[in-house]
GROMACS .gro file of C-alpha atoms in nm:
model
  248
    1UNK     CA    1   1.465  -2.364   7.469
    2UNK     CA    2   1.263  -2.145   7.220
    3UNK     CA    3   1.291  -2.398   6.979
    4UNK     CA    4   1.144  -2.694   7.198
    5UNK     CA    5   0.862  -2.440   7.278
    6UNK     CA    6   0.759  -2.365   6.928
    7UNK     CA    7   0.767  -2.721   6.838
    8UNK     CA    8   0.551  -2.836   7.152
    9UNK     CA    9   0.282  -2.543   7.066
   10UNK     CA   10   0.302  -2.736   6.675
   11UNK     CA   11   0.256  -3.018   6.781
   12UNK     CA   12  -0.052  -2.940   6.984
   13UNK     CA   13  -0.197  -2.721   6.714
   14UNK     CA   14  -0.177  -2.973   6.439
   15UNK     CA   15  -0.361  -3.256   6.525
   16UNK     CA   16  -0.626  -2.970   6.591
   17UNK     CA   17  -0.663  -2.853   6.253
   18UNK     CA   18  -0.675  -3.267   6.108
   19UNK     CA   19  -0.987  -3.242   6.303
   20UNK     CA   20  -1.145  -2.981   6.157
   21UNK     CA   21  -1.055  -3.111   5.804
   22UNK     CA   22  -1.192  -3.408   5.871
   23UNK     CA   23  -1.517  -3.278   6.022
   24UNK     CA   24  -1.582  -3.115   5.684
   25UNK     CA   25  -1.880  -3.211   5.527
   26UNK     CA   26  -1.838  -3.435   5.191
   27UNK     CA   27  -1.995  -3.278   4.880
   28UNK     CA   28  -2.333  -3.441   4.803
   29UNK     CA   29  -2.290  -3.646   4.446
   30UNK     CA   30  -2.435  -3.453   4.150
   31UNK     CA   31  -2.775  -3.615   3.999
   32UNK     CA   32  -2.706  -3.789   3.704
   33UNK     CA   33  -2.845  -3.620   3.402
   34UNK     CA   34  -3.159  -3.652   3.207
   35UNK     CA   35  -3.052  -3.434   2.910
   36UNK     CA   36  -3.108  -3.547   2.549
   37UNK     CA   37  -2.890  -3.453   2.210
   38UNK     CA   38  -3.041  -3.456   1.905
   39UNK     CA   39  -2.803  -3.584   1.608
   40UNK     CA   40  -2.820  -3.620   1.246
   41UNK     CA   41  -2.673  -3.860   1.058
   42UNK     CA   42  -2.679  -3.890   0.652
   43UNK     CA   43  -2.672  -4.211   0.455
   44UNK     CA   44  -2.728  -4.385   0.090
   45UNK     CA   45  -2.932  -4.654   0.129
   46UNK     CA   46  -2.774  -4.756   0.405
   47UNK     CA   47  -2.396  -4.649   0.312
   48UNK     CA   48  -2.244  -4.397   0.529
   49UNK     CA   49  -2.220  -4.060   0.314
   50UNK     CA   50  -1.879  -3.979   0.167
   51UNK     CA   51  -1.839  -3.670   0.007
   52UNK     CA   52  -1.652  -3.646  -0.309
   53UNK     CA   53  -1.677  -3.976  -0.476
   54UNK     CA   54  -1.911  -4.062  -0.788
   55UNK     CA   55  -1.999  -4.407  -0.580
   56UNK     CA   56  -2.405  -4.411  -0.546
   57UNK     CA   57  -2.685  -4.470  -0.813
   58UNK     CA   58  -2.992  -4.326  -0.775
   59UNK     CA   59  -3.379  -4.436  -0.880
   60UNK     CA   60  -3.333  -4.394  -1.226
   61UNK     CA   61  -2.969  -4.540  -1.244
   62UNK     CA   62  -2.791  -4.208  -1.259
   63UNK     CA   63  -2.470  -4.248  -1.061
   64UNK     CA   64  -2.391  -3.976  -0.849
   65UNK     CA   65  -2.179  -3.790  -0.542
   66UNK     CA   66  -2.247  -3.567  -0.312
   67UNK     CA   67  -2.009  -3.206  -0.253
   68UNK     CA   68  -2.240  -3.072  -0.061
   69UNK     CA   69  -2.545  -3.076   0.161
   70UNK     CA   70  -2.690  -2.758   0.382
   71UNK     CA   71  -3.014  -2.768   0.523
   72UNK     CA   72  -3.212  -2.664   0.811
   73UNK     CA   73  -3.508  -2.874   1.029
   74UNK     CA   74  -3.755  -2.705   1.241
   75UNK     CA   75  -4.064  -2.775   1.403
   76UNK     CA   76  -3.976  -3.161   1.491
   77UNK     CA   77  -4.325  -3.254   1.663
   78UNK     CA   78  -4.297  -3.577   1.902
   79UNK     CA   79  -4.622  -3.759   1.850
   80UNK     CA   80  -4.746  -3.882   2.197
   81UNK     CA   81  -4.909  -4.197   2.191
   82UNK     CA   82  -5.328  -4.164   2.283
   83UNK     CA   83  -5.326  -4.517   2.491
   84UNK     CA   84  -5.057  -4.395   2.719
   85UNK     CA   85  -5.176  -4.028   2.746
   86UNK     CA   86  -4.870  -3.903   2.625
   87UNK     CA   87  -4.930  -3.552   2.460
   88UNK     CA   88  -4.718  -3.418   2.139
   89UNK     CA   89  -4.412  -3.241   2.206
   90UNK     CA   90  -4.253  -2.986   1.995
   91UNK     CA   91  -3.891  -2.899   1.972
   92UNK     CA   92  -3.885  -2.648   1.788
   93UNK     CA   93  -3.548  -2.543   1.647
   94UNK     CA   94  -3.460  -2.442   1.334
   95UNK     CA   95  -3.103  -2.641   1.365
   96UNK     CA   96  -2.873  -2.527   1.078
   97UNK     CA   97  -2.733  -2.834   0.936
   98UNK     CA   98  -2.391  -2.899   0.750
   99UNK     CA   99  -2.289  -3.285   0.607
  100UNK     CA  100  -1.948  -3.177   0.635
  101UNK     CA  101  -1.993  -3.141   1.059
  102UNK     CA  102  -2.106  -3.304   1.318
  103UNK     CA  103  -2.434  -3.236   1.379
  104UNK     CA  104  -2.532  -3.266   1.747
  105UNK     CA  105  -2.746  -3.013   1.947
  106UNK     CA  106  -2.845  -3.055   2.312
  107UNK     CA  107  -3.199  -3.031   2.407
  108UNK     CA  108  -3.230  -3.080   2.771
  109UNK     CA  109  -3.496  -3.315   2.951
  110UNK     CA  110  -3.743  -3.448   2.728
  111UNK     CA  111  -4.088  -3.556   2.841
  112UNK     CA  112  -4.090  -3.930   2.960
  113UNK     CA  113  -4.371  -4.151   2.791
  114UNK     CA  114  -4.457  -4.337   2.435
  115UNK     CA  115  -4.391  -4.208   2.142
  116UNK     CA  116  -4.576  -4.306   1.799
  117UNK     CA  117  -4.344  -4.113   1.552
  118UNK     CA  118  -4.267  -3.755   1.470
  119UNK     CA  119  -4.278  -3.516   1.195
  120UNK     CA  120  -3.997  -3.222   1.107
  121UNK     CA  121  -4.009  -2.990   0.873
  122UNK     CA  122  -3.705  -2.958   0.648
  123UNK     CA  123  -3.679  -2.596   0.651
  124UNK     CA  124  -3.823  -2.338   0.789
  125UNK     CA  125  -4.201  -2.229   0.918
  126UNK     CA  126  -4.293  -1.908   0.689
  127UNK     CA  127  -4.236  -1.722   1.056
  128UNK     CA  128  -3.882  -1.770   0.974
  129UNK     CA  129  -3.834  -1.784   0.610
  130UNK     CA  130  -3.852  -1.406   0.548
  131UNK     CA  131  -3.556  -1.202   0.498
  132UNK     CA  132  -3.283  -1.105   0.793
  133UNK     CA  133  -3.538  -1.328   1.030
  134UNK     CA  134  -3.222  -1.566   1.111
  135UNK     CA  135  -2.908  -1.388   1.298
  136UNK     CA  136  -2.680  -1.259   1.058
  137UNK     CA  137  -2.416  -1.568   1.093
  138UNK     CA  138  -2.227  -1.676   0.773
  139UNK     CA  139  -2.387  -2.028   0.751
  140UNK     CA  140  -2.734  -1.826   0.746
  141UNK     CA  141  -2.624  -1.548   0.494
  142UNK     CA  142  -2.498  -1.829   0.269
  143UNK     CA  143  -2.867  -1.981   0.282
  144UNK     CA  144  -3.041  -1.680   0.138
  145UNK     CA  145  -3.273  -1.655  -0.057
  146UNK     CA  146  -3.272  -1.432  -0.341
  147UNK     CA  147  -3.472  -1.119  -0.292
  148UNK     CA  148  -3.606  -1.067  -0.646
  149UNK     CA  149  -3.717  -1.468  -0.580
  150UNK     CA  150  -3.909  -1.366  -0.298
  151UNK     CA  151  -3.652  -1.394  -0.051
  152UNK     CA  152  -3.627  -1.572   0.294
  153UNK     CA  153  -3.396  -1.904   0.307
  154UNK     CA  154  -3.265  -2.168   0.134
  155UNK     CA  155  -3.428  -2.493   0.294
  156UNK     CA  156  -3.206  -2.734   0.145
  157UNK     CA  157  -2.880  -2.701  -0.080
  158UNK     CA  158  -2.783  -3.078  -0.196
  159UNK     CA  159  -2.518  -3.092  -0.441
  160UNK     CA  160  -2.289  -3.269  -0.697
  161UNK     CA  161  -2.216  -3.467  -0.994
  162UNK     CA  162  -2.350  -3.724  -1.172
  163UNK     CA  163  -2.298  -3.907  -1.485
  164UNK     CA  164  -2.468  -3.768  -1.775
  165UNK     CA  165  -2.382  -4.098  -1.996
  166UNK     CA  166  -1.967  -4.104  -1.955
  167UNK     CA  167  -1.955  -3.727  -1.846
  168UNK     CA  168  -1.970  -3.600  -1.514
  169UNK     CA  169  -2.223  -3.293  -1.478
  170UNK     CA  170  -2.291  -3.081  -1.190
  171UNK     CA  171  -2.638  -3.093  -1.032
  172UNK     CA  172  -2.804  -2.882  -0.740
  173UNK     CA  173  -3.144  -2.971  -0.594
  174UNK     CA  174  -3.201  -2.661  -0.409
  175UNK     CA  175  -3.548  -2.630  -0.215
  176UNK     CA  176  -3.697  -2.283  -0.128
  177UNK     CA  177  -4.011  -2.064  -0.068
  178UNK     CA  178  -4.294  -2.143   0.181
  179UNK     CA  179  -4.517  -2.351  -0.106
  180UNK     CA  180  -4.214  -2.606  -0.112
  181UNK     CA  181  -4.164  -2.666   0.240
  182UNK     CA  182  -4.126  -3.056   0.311
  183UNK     CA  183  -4.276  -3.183   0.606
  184UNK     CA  184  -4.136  -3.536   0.707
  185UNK     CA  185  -4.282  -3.803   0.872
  186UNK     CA  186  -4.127  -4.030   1.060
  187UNK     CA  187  -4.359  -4.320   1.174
  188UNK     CA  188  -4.053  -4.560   1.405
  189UNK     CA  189  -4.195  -4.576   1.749
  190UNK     CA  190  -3.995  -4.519   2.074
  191UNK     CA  191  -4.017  -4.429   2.406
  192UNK     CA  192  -3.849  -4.165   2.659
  193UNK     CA  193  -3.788  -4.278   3.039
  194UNK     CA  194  -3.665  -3.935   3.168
  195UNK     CA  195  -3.319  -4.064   3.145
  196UNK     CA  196  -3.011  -3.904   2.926
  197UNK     CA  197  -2.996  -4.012   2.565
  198UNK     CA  198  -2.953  -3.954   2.195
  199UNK     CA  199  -3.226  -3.886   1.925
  200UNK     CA  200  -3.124  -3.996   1.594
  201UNK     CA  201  -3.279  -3.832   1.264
  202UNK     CA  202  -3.135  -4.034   0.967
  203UNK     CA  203  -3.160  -3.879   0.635
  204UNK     CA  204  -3.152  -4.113   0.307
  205UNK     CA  205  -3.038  -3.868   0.055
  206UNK     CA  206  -3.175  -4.154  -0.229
  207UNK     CA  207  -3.506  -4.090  -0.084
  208UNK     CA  208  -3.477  -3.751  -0.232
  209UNK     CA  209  -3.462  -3.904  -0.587
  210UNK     CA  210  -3.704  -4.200  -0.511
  211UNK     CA  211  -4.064  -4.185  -0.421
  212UNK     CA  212  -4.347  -4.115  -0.556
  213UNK     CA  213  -4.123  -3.945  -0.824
  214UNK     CA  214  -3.853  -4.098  -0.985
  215UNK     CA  215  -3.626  -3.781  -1.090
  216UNK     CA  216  -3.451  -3.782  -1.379
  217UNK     CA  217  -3.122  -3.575  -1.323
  218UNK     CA  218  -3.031  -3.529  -1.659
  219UNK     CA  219  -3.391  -3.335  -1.728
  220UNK     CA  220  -3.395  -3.159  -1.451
  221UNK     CA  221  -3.009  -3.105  -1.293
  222UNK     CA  222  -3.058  -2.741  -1.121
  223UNK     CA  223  -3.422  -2.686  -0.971
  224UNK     CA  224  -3.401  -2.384  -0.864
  225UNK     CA  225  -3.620  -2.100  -1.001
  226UNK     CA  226  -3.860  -2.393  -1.116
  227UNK     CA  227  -4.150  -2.453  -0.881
  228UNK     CA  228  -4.249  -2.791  -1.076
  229UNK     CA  229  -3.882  -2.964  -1.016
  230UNK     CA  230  -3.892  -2.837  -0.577
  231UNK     CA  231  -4.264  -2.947  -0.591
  232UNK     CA  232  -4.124  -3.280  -0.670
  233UNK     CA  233  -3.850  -3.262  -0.415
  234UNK     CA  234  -4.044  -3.157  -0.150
  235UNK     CA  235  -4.284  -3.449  -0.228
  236UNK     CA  236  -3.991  -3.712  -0.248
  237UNK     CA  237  -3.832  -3.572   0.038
  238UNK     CA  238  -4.175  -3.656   0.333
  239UNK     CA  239  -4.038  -3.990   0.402
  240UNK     CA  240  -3.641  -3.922   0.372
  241UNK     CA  241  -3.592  -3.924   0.754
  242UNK     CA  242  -3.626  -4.199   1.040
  243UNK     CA  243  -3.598  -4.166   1.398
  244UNK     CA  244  -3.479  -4.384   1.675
  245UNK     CA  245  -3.390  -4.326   2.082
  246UNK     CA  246  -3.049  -4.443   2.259
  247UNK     CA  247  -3.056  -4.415   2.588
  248UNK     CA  248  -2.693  -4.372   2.718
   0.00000   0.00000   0.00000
């Protein structure tokens, strides 16, 4: 007889608790996001950089590789177009970059409207590029400058081999110090809609041999220490990046 009672109170009890399930209120859908990633990407003329291999030629018909390529970009200044009343916006980093990684950094909502280009410097303002101004991580500590070279940062460390007639010979185009900073322009139009999507910065790493000067490797293989060799670097280096929007 117990046993018939519990299951009758059961019985009456379930059905009661369905309902309140049931009456629960269904979670509201989540807004879709609006957030943007900034990623580099590094190329030869077009060729997808491979790191190792003796496979590109530069300006002056030096072939060459590429075993490595630090760097850092700062200040990257969207330029808001004046016929849509779009104002500049500046994101201002600096992003630590490595060829070997990926290279993708999240930079929340961006400001919808037209966009006539940007600028970046590749480096770092002068704000920055003193001493210990960086956390203390190893990718930073391996971009120091020397102190008894004025210290600060590294801005860029691109390095490799190239042939010197037959022979392969090690090169490093090292940029530092605040009267070498490059500042890039990027003139490729595009526009932001509020909506979630990539930002693209290309670098050409020919471009860094090309224009206006046409480096000569073999005169000129390690540039550190000599302000005339970065001076050219930095110059080559203004139009090394492009820019482009994807929305997702």
């Amino acid at each position: 007889m117990r046993q018939h009672l519990a299951l009758l109170a059961a019985a009456l009890v379930l059905p009661s608790c369905r309902k309140e399930e049931s009456a629960s209120p269904a979670a509201p859908p989540l807004p879709p996001s609006t957030s943007t990633a900034l990623v580099l990407e590094h190329h030869v003329d077009g060729a997808q950089l491979a790191f190792d291999t003796i496979s590109y030629v530069n300006e002056a018909g030096h072939a060459f590789s590429v075993t490595r390529l630090e760097y850092y970009v700062s200040e990257i200044i969207l330029r808001g177009a004046d016929c849509c009343g779009t104002p500049d916006h500046v994101i201002p980093g600096p992003f630590y970059i490595n060829g070997t990684m990926s290279n993708r950094f999240e930079l929340g909502t961006l400001p919808a409207g037209e966009y006539t280009g940007a600028t970046l410097l590749l480096g770092l303002p002068a704000s920055l590029n003193v001493t210990g101004a960086l956390p203390n991580t190893m990718s930073n500590v391996n971009m120091a400058w020397p102190d008894m070279m004025g210290g600060g940062y590294h801005f860029m460390k691109f390095e490799g081999h190239f042939l010197n007639g037959t022979t392969p010979t090690g090169y490093a185009m090292h940029i530092g110090r605040n009267e070498n900073l490059p500042v890039c322009d990027m003139p490729q139009s595009f526009a932001l809609h509020g909506q979630a999507g990539t930002l693209t910065l290309r670098f050409n790493l020919n471009e860094v041999f090309r224009d206006p000067h046409t480096y000569d490797l073999p005169s000129g293989s390690y540039s550190m220490g000599s302000m005339m060799l970065m001076g050219l670097l930095k110059d080559n280096c203004a139009n090394a990046f492009t820019i482009s929007h994807q929305p997702a």
